[in-house]
Tab-separated table of C-alpha atoms in Angstrom:
chain	number	residue	atom	x	y	z
X	21	MET	CA	-136.867	32.464	35.411
X	22	ALA	CA	-136.709	36.198	36.603
X	23	ILE	CA	-133.013	36.371	36.820
X	24	LYS	CA	-132.595	35.187	33.134
X	25	GLU	CA	-135.112	37.557	32.089
X	26	ASP	CA	-133.093	40.529	33.938
X	27	VAL	CA	-130.170	39.358	31.772
X	28	GLU	CA	-131.798	38.803	28.530
X	29	ASN	CA	-133.605	42.438	28.794
X	30	SER	CA	-130.123	44.022	28.885
X	31	VAL	CA	-130.045	45.887	25.681
X	32	GLN	CA	-126.131	46.168	25.049
X	33	GLU	CA	-122.857	45.339	26.424
X	34	ALA	CA	-122.123	49.446	26.956
X	35	GLU	CA	-125.240	49.110	29.292
X	36	ILE	CA	-124.096	45.966	30.894
X	37	ARG	CA	-120.484	47.131	31.473
X	38	GLU	CA	-121.244	50.893	32.578
X	39	PRO	CA	-122.757	50.424	35.777
X	40	LEU	CA	-119.978	48.047	36.764
X	41	ILE	CA	-116.975	50.843	36.849
X	42	GLN	CA	-119.260	53.443	38.502
X	43	ASP	CA	-118.621	54.137	42.236
X	44	ASN	CA	-120.194	51.900	44.796
X	45	ASN	CA	-122.919	54.480	45.858
X	46	ASN	CA	-124.456	54.779	42.482
X	47	LEU	CA	-125.309	51.217	42.096
X	48	ALA	CA	-128.002	50.960	44.384
X	49	HIS	CA	-131.607	51.937	43.511
X	50	GLY	CA	-131.146	54.411	46.727
X	51	GLU	CA	-130.367	53.222	50.417
X	52	GLY	CA	-132.895	50.276	50.265
X	53	GLY	CA	-131.979	48.795	46.996
X	54	PRO	CA	-131.679	45.190	46.503
X	55	SER	CA	-127.426	45.677	46.744
X	56	GLN	CA	-127.914	47.397	49.879
X	57	LYS	CA	-130.030	44.430	51.168
X	58	SER	CA	-127.820	41.989	49.967
X	59	SER	CA	-124.968	43.427	51.981
X	60	SER	CA	-127.330	43.990	55.145
X	61	GLY	CA	-128.217	40.277	55.703
X	62	HIS	CA	-126.914	37.979	57.994
X	63	PRO	CA	-124.536	35.808	56.147
X	64	TRP	CA	-123.851	32.985	58.782
X	65	MET	CA	-123.259	30.604	55.728
X	66	VAL	CA	-120.361	32.968	54.374
X	67	TYR	CA	-118.929	32.939	57.874
X	68	PHE	CA	-119.104	28.949	57.974
X	69	SER	CA	-117.897	28.658	54.636
X	70	THR	CA	-114.966	30.859	55.093
X	71	PHE	CA	-113.992	28.895	58.261
X	72	VAL	CA	-114.110	25.406	56.389
X	73	ALA	CA	-111.762	27.167	53.364
X	74	VAL	CA	-109.288	28.603	55.995
X	75	CYS	CA	-108.723	25.074	57.435
X	76	GLY	CA	-106.578	24.782	54.230
X	77	SER	CA	-104.824	28.085	55.108
X	78	TYR	CA	-104.186	26.103	58.623
X	79	ALA	CA	-102.857	22.900	57.019
X	80	PHE	CA	-100.739	25.429	54.956
X	81	GLY	CA	-99.231	26.614	58.052
X	82	ALA	CA	-98.767	23.471	59.813
X	83	CYS	CA	-96.707	22.041	56.355
X	84	ALA	CA	-94.388	25.412	56.606
X	85	GLY	CA	-93.874	25.234	60.282
X	86	TYR	CA	-93.320	21.472	60.734
X	87	SER	CA	-89.423	21.252	60.002
X	88	SER	CA	-88.237	24.003	62.203
X	89	PRO	CA	-89.027	22.297	65.593
X	90	THR	CA	-88.138	18.479	64.243
X	91	GLN	CA	-84.735	18.953	62.622
X	92	SER	CA	-82.677	17.752	65.442
X	93	ALA	CA	-85.041	14.713	66.394
X	94	ILE	CA	-85.773	13.458	62.668
X	95	ARG	CA	-81.943	13.577	62.008
X	96	GLU	CA	-81.190	11.570	65.125
X	97	GLU	CA	-83.542	9.143	64.702
X	98	LEU	CA	-83.102	8.515	60.949
X	99	SER	CA	-79.310	8.997	60.790
X	100	LEU	CA	-79.744	11.835	58.112
X	101	SER	CA	-77.034	14.300	57.105
X	102	LEU	CA	-77.386	17.918	56.977
X	103	ALA	CA	-77.861	17.695	53.269
X	104	GLU	CA	-80.248	15.142	53.430
X	105	TYR	CA	-82.454	17.267	55.947
X	106	SER	CA	-81.752	20.255	53.638
X	107	VAL	CA	-83.567	18.448	50.945
X	108	PHE	CA	-86.576	17.457	53.068
X	109	GLY	CA	-86.900	21.129	54.191
X	110	SER	CA	-86.540	22.547	50.781
X	111	ILE	CA	-88.338	19.998	48.594
X	112	LEU	CA	-91.558	21.599	50.121
X	113	THR	CA	-91.266	24.665	48.019
X	114	PHE	CA	-90.884	22.537	44.784
X	115	GLY	CA	-93.911	20.687	45.713
X	116	ALA	CA	-95.434	23.787	46.150
X	117	MET	CA	-94.448	25.096	42.505
X	118	ILE	CA	-96.031	22.273	41.084
X	119	GLY	CA	-99.371	22.964	42.926
X	120	ALA	CA	-99.209	26.308	42.023
X	121	ILE	CA	-99.096	25.653	38.200
X	122	THR	CA	-101.840	22.823	38.361
X	123	SER	CA	-104.293	24.925	40.941
X	124	GLY	CA	-105.777	27.252	38.672
X	125	PRO	CA	-106.685	24.660	35.675
X	126	ILE	CA	-107.978	22.355	38.627
X	127	ALA	CA	-110.079	24.929	40.191
X	128	ASP	CA	-111.745	25.715	37.168
X	129	PHE	CA	-112.477	22.219	35.901
X	130	ILE	CA	-113.583	20.506	38.894
X	131	GLY	CA	-114.526	23.861	41.202
X	132	ARG	CA	-112.865	25.550	43.925
X	133	LYS	CA	-114.298	22.885	46.403
X	134	GLY	CA	-113.248	19.986	44.067
X	135	ALA	CA	-109.637	21.578	44.146
X	136	LEU	CA	-109.784	21.967	47.901
X	137	ARG	CA	-110.728	18.262	48.160
X	138	VAL	CA	-107.736	17.303	46.184
X	139	SER	CA	-105.395	19.653	47.887
X	140	ALA	CA	-106.365	18.161	51.514
X	141	ALA	CA	-106.277	14.492	50.222
X	142	VAL	CA	-102.720	14.765	48.997
X	143	CYS	CA	-101.620	16.720	52.097
X	144	VAL	CA	-103.106	13.707	54.146
X	145	ALA	CA	-100.955	11.262	52.035
X	146	GLY	CA	-98.009	13.363	52.593
X	147	TRP	CA	-98.274	13.693	56.538
X	148	LEU	CA	-98.825	9.724	56.419
X	149	ALA	CA	-95.884	9.062	54.332
X	150	ILE	CA	-93.669	11.365	56.923
X	151	TYR	CA	-95.293	9.436	59.699
X	152	PHE	CA	-94.410	5.764	58.655
X	153	ALA	CA	-91.061	7.166	57.279
X	154	GLU	CA	-87.964	4.818	57.873
X	155	GLY	CA	-85.639	6.778	55.625
X	156	ALA	CA	-85.017	9.979	53.389
X	157	LEU	CA	-86.886	8.841	50.502
X	158	ALA	CA	-90.402	8.416	52.297
X	159	LEU	CA	-89.844	11.692	54.226
X	160	ASP	CA	-89.058	13.435	51.061
X	161	ILE	CA	-92.020	11.874	49.044
X	162	GLY	CA	-94.264	13.003	52.201
X	163	ARG	CA	-92.669	16.620	52.167
X	164	LEU	CA	-93.226	16.869	48.447
X	165	ALA	CA	-96.930	15.978	48.513
X	166	THR	CA	-97.681	18.293	51.546
X	167	GLY	CA	-95.955	21.208	49.538
X	168	TYR	CA	-98.250	20.234	46.256
X	169	GLY	CA	-101.331	20.817	48.980
X	170	MET	CA	-99.788	24.121	50.355
X	171	GLY	CA	-99.239	25.270	46.819
X	172	VAL	CA	-103.090	24.577	45.764
X	173	PHE	CA	-104.399	26.161	48.849
X	174	SER	CA	-102.344	29.271	48.441
X	175	TYR	CA	-104.412	29.842	45.222
X	176	VAL	CA	-107.759	28.230	46.009
X	177	VAL	CA	-108.293	29.586	49.416
X	178	PRO	CA	-108.405	33.105	48.718
X	179	VAL	CA	-110.421	33.144	45.412
X	180	PHE	CA	-113.058	30.838	46.745
X	181	ILE	CA	-113.536	33.149	49.813
X	182	ALA	CA	-113.301	36.557	47.640
X	183	GLU	CA	-116.257	34.577	45.047
X	184	ILE	CA	-118.531	33.862	47.991
X	185	SER	CA	-118.180	37.243	50.241
X	186	PRO	CA	-120.185	40.400	49.928
X	187	LYS	CA	-118.136	43.269	49.151
X	188	ASN	CA	-118.316	44.732	52.383
X	189	LEU	CA	-116.719	41.661	54.129
X	190	ARG	CA	-114.504	40.456	51.307
X	191	GLY	CA	-111.327	42.220	52.588
X	192	ALA	CA	-111.483	41.058	56.294
X	193	LEU	CA	-112.659	37.516	55.484
X	194	THR	CA	-109.924	36.785	52.620
X	195	THR	CA	-107.255	38.173	54.987
X	196	LEU	CA	-108.632	35.286	57.308
X	197	ASN	CA	-106.335	33.162	54.831
X	198	GLN	CA	-102.935	34.723	56.050
X	199	PHE	CA	-104.151	34.715	59.745
X	200	MET	CA	-104.730	31.059	59.585
X	201	ILE	CA	-101.557	30.449	57.879
X	202	CYS	CA	-99.810	32.597	60.843
X	203	MET	CA	-101.772	30.289	63.516
X	204	GLY	CA	-100.612	27.080	61.829
X	205	VAL	CA	-97.034	27.968	61.476
X	206	SER	CA	-96.867	29.309	65.193
X	207	VAL	CA	-98.883	26.173	66.494
X	208	ALA	CA	-96.598	24.175	64.687
X	209	PHE	CA	-93.584	25.940	66.514
X	210	ILE	CA	-95.106	25.696	69.771
X	211	ILE	CA	-96.264	21.977	70.246
X	212	GLY	CA	-93.304	20.874	68.070
X	213	THR	CA	-91.286	21.257	71.051
X	214	VAL	CA	-93.595	18.970	73.486
X	215	LEU	CA	-94.352	16.407	70.584
X	216	SER	CA	-92.345	13.995	68.654
X	217	TRP	CA	-92.092	14.485	65.104
X	218	ARG	CA	-94.205	11.323	64.114
X	219	VAL	CA	-96.920	12.420	66.350
X	220	LEU	CA	-96.603	16.466	65.127
X	221	ALA	CA	-97.045	14.930	61.347
X	222	LEU	CA	-100.466	13.328	62.900
X	223	THR	CA	-101.575	16.831	64.008
X	224	GLY	CA	-101.260	17.909	60.246
X	225	LEU	CA	-104.310	15.623	59.445
X	226	VAL	CA	-106.707	17.299	61.666
X	227	PRO	CA	-107.144	20.667	59.692
X	228	CYS	CA	-107.534	18.236	56.624
X	229	ALA	CA	-110.065	16.290	58.366
X	230	VAL	CA	-112.137	19.126	59.288
X	231	LEU	CA	-111.986	20.664	55.678
X	232	VAL	CA	-113.307	17.575	53.906
X	233	LEU	CA	-115.946	17.076	56.096
X	234	GLY	CA	-116.808	20.721	55.913
X	235	LEU	CA	-117.064	20.949	52.408
X	236	PHE	CA	-120.102	18.482	52.374
X	237	LEU	CA	-121.792	21.371	54.161
X	238	ILE	CA	-121.106	24.614	52.116
X	239	PRO	CA	-121.936	25.860	48.644
X	240	GLU	CA	-119.900	25.973	45.820
X	241	SER	CA	-118.682	29.502	44.632
X	242	PRO	CA	-121.733	30.925	42.739
X	243	ARG	CA	-119.273	32.729	40.212
X	244	TRP	CA	-117.894	29.340	38.996
X	245	LEU	CA	-121.367	27.944	38.701
X	246	ALA	CA	-122.298	30.747	37.090
X	247	LYS	CA	-119.416	30.355	34.433
X	248	ARG	CA	-120.001	26.587	34.110
X	249	GLY	CA	-123.854	27.486	32.896
X	250	ARG	CA	-125.363	25.813	36.069
X	251	GLU	CA	-127.790	28.628	36.348
X	252	LYS	CA	-130.083	27.077	38.960
X	253	ASP	CA	-127.134	25.934	41.260
X	254	PHE	CA	-125.866	29.255	40.988
X	255	GLU	CA	-129.137	31.034	42.237
X	256	VAL	CA	-129.492	28.479	44.993
X	257	ALA	CA	-125.575	28.978	46.306
X	258	LEU	CA	-126.046	32.887	46.156
X	259	GLN	CA	-129.024	32.671	47.855
X	260	LYS	CA	-127.780	30.238	50.510
X	261	LEU	CA	-124.658	32.380	51.173
X	262	ARG	CA	-126.696	35.745	51.242
X	263	GLY	CA	-129.471	34.572	53.383
X	264	LYS	CA	-133.010	33.171	52.792
X	265	ASP	CA	-134.801	36.204	52.947
X	266	VAL	CA	-132.430	38.441	51.186
X	267	ASP	CA	-133.158	39.685	47.656
X	268	ILE	CA	-130.310	38.539	45.315
X	269	ILE	CA	-131.647	39.663	41.879
X	270	GLN	CA	-129.658	42.637	41.120
X	271	GLU	CA	-126.439	40.839	42.608
X	272	ALA	CA	-127.044	37.750	40.434
X	273	ALA	CA	-127.948	39.856	37.290
X	274	GLU	CA	-124.738	41.625	37.731
X	275	ILE	CA	-122.593	38.565	37.961
X	276	GLN	CA	-124.312	36.843	34.995
X	277	ASP	CA	-123.932	40.026	32.844
X	278	TYR	CA	-120.310	40.182	33.461
X	279	ILE	CA	-119.871	36.380	32.616
X	280	THR	CA	-122.071	36.499	29.729
X	281	THR	CA	-119.689	39.626	28.454
X	282	LEU	CA	-116.670	37.634	29.230
X	283	GLU	CA	-117.957	34.569	27.722
X	284	GLN	CA	-118.227	36.437	24.141
X	285	LEU	CA	-114.628	36.946	24.258
X	286	PRO	CA	-112.265	34.053	22.913
X	287	LYS	CA	-110.906	31.752	25.703
X	288	PRO	CA	-107.274	33.312	26.444
X	289	LYS	CA	-104.069	31.056	26.232
X	290	LEU	CA	-100.959	31.993	28.612
X	291	LEU	CA	-99.463	34.292	26.215
X	292	GLU	CA	-102.452	36.106	25.723
X	293	LEU	CA	-102.714	37.130	29.448
X	294	PHE	CA	-100.124	39.687	28.282
X	295	HIS	CA	-102.340	41.611	25.785
X	296	LYS	CA	-103.305	44.618	26.524
X	297	ARG	CA	-106.942	43.817	27.736
X	298	TYR	CA	-105.587	41.562	30.707
X	299	LEU	CA	-102.213	43.180	31.070
X	300	ARG	CA	-102.713	45.572	33.801
X	301	SER	CA	-104.395	43.101	35.914
X	302	VAL	CA	-101.526	40.727	35.294
X	303	ILE	CA	-98.866	43.147	36.134
X	304	ILE	CA	-100.672	44.110	39.288
X	305	GLY	CA	-101.221	40.501	40.651
X	306	VAL	CA	-97.744	39.176	39.614
X	307	GLY	CA	-96.138	42.559	40.688
X	308	LEU	CA	-97.444	42.277	44.101
X	309	MET	CA	-96.300	38.746	44.538
X	310	VAL	CA	-92.752	40.180	43.678
X	311	CYS	CA	-93.098	42.579	46.341
X	312	GLN	CA	-94.223	40.329	48.696
X	313	GLN	CA	-91.487	37.784	48.233
X	314	PHE	CA	-88.285	39.612	47.036
X	315	GLY	CA	-88.565	41.900	49.910
X	316	GLY	CA	-86.734	39.169	52.191
X	317	ILE	CA	-89.737	37.743	53.790
X	318	ASN	CA	-88.790	34.063	53.839
X	319	GLY	CA	-85.165	34.778	54.268
X	320	VAL	CA	-85.847	36.655	57.529
X	321	CYS	CA	-88.763	33.721	58.662
X	322	PHE	CA	-86.501	30.814	58.001
X	323	TYR	CA	-83.478	32.246	59.770
X	324	THR	CA	-85.049	34.259	62.517
X	325	GLY	CA	-83.083	32.165	65.241
X	326	GLU	CA	-79.801	32.671	63.293
X	327	ILE	CA	-80.409	36.420	63.019
X	328	PHE	CA	-81.033	36.907	66.664
X	329	GLU	CA	-78.055	34.656	67.702
X	330	THR	CA	-75.785	36.515	65.050
X	331	ALA	CA	-77.136	39.677	66.734
X	332	GLY	CA	-76.404	38.366	70.188
X	333	PHE	CA	-80.073	37.943	71.259
X	334	SER	CA	-81.525	34.718	72.709
X	335	SER	CA	-82.918	32.970	69.757
X	336	SER	CA	-85.775	31.154	71.814
X	337	ILE	CA	-87.285	34.258	72.904
X	338	GLY	CA	-86.885	36.067	69.804
X	339	THR	CA	-88.755	33.331	67.868
X	340	ILE	CA	-91.440	33.075	70.424
X	341	THR	CA	-91.953	36.952	70.458
X	342	TYR	CA	-92.044	36.736	66.470
X	343	ALA	CA	-94.515	33.796	66.180
X	344	ILE	CA	-96.804	35.896	68.665
X	345	LEU	CA	-96.486	38.958	67.139
X	346	GLN	CA	-97.270	37.952	63.562
X	347	VAL	CA	-100.298	36.290	64.852
X	348	ILE	CA	-101.609	39.381	66.675
X	349	VAL	CA	-100.890	41.663	63.980
X	350	THR	CA	-102.058	39.676	60.958
X	351	GLY	CA	-105.532	39.575	62.902
X	352	MET	CA	-105.460	43.485	63.229
X	353	GLY	CA	-104.896	43.798	59.611
X	354	ALA	CA	-108.009	41.502	58.839
X	355	PHE	CA	-110.063	44.169	60.981
X	356	PHE	CA	-108.711	47.208	59.278
X	357	ILE	CA	-108.686	45.954	55.718
X	358	ASP	CA	-112.223	46.706	54.840
X	359	LYS	CA	-112.038	50.099	56.753
X	360	ALA	CA	-108.672	51.562	55.875
X	361	GLY	CA	-108.382	49.720	52.541
X	362	ARG	CA	-105.938	47.813	50.575
X	363	LYS	CA	-103.638	50.412	49.277
X	364	PRO	CA	-103.188	52.189	52.509
X	365	LEU	CA	-102.073	49.072	54.410
X	366	LEU	CA	-99.841	48.090	51.794
X	367	LEU	CA	-98.137	51.760	51.865
X	368	VAL	CA	-97.901	51.288	55.590
X	369	SER	CA	-96.726	47.830	55.663
X	370	GLY	CA	-93.858	48.874	52.885
X	371	SER	CA	-93.035	51.851	54.799
X	372	GLY	CA	-92.533	49.733	57.826
X	373	LEU	CA	-90.556	47.077	56.171
X	374	VAL	CA	-88.191	49.749	54.862
X	375	LEU	CA	-87.559	50.960	58.338
X	376	GLY	CA	-87.098	47.657	59.856
X	377	CYS	CA	-84.582	46.780	57.149
X	378	LEU	CA	-82.533	50.099	57.822
X	379	LEU	CA	-82.544	49.465	61.741
X	380	ALA	CA	-81.543	45.871	61.259
X	381	ALA	CA	-78.754	47.191	58.555
X	382	ILE	CA	-77.573	49.744	61.083
X	383	ALA	CA	-77.267	47.182	63.895
X	384	PHE	CA	-75.187	44.841	61.970
X	385	TYR	CA	-72.762	47.729	60.569
X	386	MET	CA	-72.231	48.646	64.150
X	387	LYS	CA	-71.386	45.400	64.944
X	388	VAL	CA	-68.913	44.722	62.313
X	389	ASN	CA	-67.318	48.017	62.762
X	390	GLU	CA	-67.633	47.493	66.603
X	391	ILE	CA	-69.672	50.674	67.450
X	392	ALA	CA	-71.392	50.792	70.487
X	393	LEU	CA	-71.780	46.956	70.864
X	394	GLN	CA	-74.150	46.919	74.043
X	395	ALA	CA	-76.873	48.679	71.795
X	396	VAL	CA	-76.478	45.977	68.898
X	397	PRO	CA	-78.821	43.189	70.176
X	398	ALA	CA	-81.882	45.773	70.914
X	399	LEU	CA	-81.563	47.367	67.748
X	400	ALA	CA	-81.300	44.299	65.724
X	401	VAL	CA	-84.445	42.760	67.674
X	402	THR	CA	-86.237	45.903	67.189
X	403	GLY	CA	-85.738	45.994	63.649
X	404	ILE	CA	-86.550	42.098	62.833
X	405	LEU	CA	-89.744	42.416	65.071
X	406	LEU	CA	-90.609	45.850	63.073
X	407	TYR	CA	-90.052	43.812	59.939
X	408	ILE	CA	-92.246	40.890	61.012
X	409	ALA	CA	-95.109	43.353	62.032
X	410	SER	CA	-94.928	45.440	58.995
X	411	PHE	CA	-95.103	42.367	56.674
X	412	SER	CA	-98.111	40.920	58.764
X	413	ALA	CA	-99.926	44.034	58.635
X	414	GLY	CA	-100.398	44.399	55.074
X	415	MET	CA	-97.702	42.879	52.591
X	416	GLY	CA	-98.267	39.396	53.733
X	417	ALA	CA	-102.245	39.240	53.329
X	418	VAL	CA	-103.297	42.158	50.978
X	419	PRO	CA	-101.230	40.737	47.813
X	420	TRP	CA	-103.483	37.790	48.285
X	421	VAL	CA	-106.552	39.407	48.620
X	422	VAL	CA	-105.784	41.733	45.513
X	423	MET	CA	-104.840	38.589	43.627
X	424	SER	CA	-108.205	37.066	44.191
X	425	GLU	CA	-110.299	40.466	43.264
X	426	ILE	CA	-108.519	41.653	40.209
X	427	PHE	CA	-108.546	38.660	37.637
X	428	PRO	CA	-111.778	38.036	35.365
X	429	ILE	CA	-113.090	34.713	36.048
X	430	ASN	CA	-112.110	33.596	32.248
X	431	ILE	CA	-108.537	34.170	33.143
X	432	LYS	CA	-108.717	33.556	36.653
X	433	GLY	CA	-107.195	30.226	36.576
X	434	GLN	CA	-104.412	30.645	34.571
X	435	ALA	CA	-103.565	34.217	36.012
X	436	GLY	CA	-103.951	33.019	39.408
X	437	SER	CA	-101.611	30.074	38.825
X	438	LEU	CA	-98.990	32.397	37.365
X	439	ALA	CA	-98.940	34.868	40.306
X	440	THR	CA	-98.731	31.944	42.541
X	441	LEU	CA	-95.985	30.351	40.889
X	442	VAL	CA	-94.029	33.616	40.786
X	443	ASN	CA	-94.954	33.798	44.599
X	444	TRP	CA	-93.331	30.128	45.342
X	445	PHE	CA	-90.212	30.878	43.097
X	446	GLY	CA	-89.584	34.045	44.844
X	447	ALA	CA	-90.085	32.227	48.359
X	448	TRP	CA	-87.604	29.541	46.957
X	449	LEU	CA	-84.980	32.337	45.628
X	450	CYS	CA	-85.123	34.291	48.823
X	451	SER	CA	-84.697	31.292	51.149
X	452	TYR	CA	-81.970	30.018	49.016
X	453	THR	CA	-79.918	33.109	48.705
X	454	PHE	CA	-80.337	34.603	52.165
X	455	ASN	CA	-77.565	32.669	53.645
X	456	PHE	CA	-75.083	33.691	50.758
X	457	LEU	CA	-76.004	37.450	51.113
X	458	MET	CA	-75.541	37.037	54.885
X	459	SER	CA	-71.859	35.686	54.127
X	460	TRP	CA	-71.300	38.357	51.777
X	461	SER	CA	-72.562	41.481	54.163
X	462	THR	CA	-74.891	40.979	57.053
X	463	TYR	CA	-75.728	45.055	56.965
X	464	GLY	CA	-75.479	44.794	53.079
X	465	THR	CA	-78.269	42.315	52.891
X	466	PHE	CA	-80.846	44.376	54.776
X	467	LEU	CA	-79.753	47.474	52.931
X	468	LEU	CA	-80.938	45.597	49.642
X	469	TYR	CA	-84.065	44.425	51.236
X	470	ALA	CA	-84.578	48.097	52.179
X	471	ALA	CA	-84.149	49.131	48.421
X	472	ILE	CA	-86.458	46.498	47.137
X	473	ASN	CA	-89.294	47.437	49.532
X	474	ALA	CA	-89.106	51.128	48.598
X	475	LEU	CA	-89.514	50.007	45.403
X	476	ALA	CA	-92.344	48.031	46.250
X	477	ILE	CA	-93.950	51.160	47.802
X	478	LEU	CA	-93.420	53.169	44.052
X	479	PHE	CA	-95.149	50.215	42.607
X	480	VAL	CA	-98.144	50.281	44.886
X	481	ILE	CA	-98.537	54.105	44.557
X	482	MET	CA	-98.260	54.131	40.931
X	483	ILE	CA	-99.971	50.817	39.765
X	484	VAL	CA	-102.128	49.139	42.660
X	485	PRO	CA	-105.807	50.330	42.651
X	486	GLU	CA	-107.754	50.379	45.717
X	487	THR	CA	-110.500	47.885	45.576
X	488	LYS	CA	-112.345	48.206	48.860
X	489	GLY	CA	-115.916	48.580	48.749
X	490	ARG	CA	-116.506	47.305	45.236
X	491	THR	CA	-117.621	44.341	43.633
X	492	LEU	CA	-115.577	41.798	42.145
X	493	GLU	CA	-117.408	42.611	38.583
X	494	GLN	CA	-116.763	46.409	39.229
X	495	ILE	CA	-113.123	46.176	40.047
X	496	GLN	CA	-112.464	43.754	37.001
X	497	ALA	CA	-114.070	45.784	34.557
X	498	ALA	CA	-112.500	49.061	35.781
X	499	ILE	CA	-109.236	47.440	35.569
X	500	ASN	CA	-109.452	45.686	32.050
X	501	LYS	CA	-111.405	48.073	30.076
């Protein structure tokens, strides 16, 4: 087979790795080289496969947005105490942590499509348990199951999209993961005001059904197939994704060469992720998740209404504005990520997060000390909306994009699970501590978040590489050399 012969004729590992770390412009054999042809095809199957995958992202958002509009109705119908409903709301995060731990091994063992099927099936079971619930136990079991599905989706969706996409589309397509999460949350917020809580649970079945049916029509990740040694399936999948008339020889050989190099290494255990060879990619992936979550996003999002009320602004108007703004700005981020690059978006986003936190801190300081009280609501709302817009522009989506790009495929399952687990632990810790921090000091809370986001900017400047316009193999070879 031509591809196999190409790989076998590569004489030494040094010759395999050298072109992987060169600049993108030096890879192709001139303007019309195979690499260029691969990028210039009409990859409709990549678009369709991405659409199918991000149905999982929408299902994620539907799970996350469910508890907010249904609280009063569920508590009234099932006679739940505030404590019982709080368990129902928060157990989602624990399910997501379990999903995060198992997502990498599952995706490595049964494939990216197999992991998406498992996640969708668990979500369906969870939604049905919620729909038929007559008490707190069934509600909690259903919520735990949908949380597990969220945890798996949060890792597998961006990884699958990154592994099927050509380098010139990868950033934008992977960012659609965050965009569809925002859409799911926003739609749940809006339709939850007119639908009963049981019917709203049934709407969560729709993206799961589309996902399961769509998976029968799309190929598996070529990189996973290559790692499993299924060479013929790998070639067929890559050809299907790039287009019937596109020459895939160079891209296929590059993928095979890199995987061959990795397979010569011993299979790493969890603690070996922190060895020198992989340490930088682990620091980048986990560090970005820390930056994303510990900057306060889940506290702000979960308690947006209360923040607006505390500042003296309409809760309903503020929440609707927040939901719409989040979707719009995330969509704009998806458009710019492959043009501006990952690192500039993170830096702009981080700067906006710092400024938004400072504006909110100033507003609450003015309120506490009764300074220019008439200006407090406008200043607080401006700060919170700037914070949400800035997060949506970069820090919301880009860490997931970079995480899906930087881990070599032989550690991707373990390292990706670790990064996803850290993300969900941060989400839980931030949401759990937010009310305590606000009770301690409203303006002090936002000053703390401003300081953390400022540290995140330094982390991005000093540690995070730019990955725009490079193949996964180039990125990973450069980082893990």
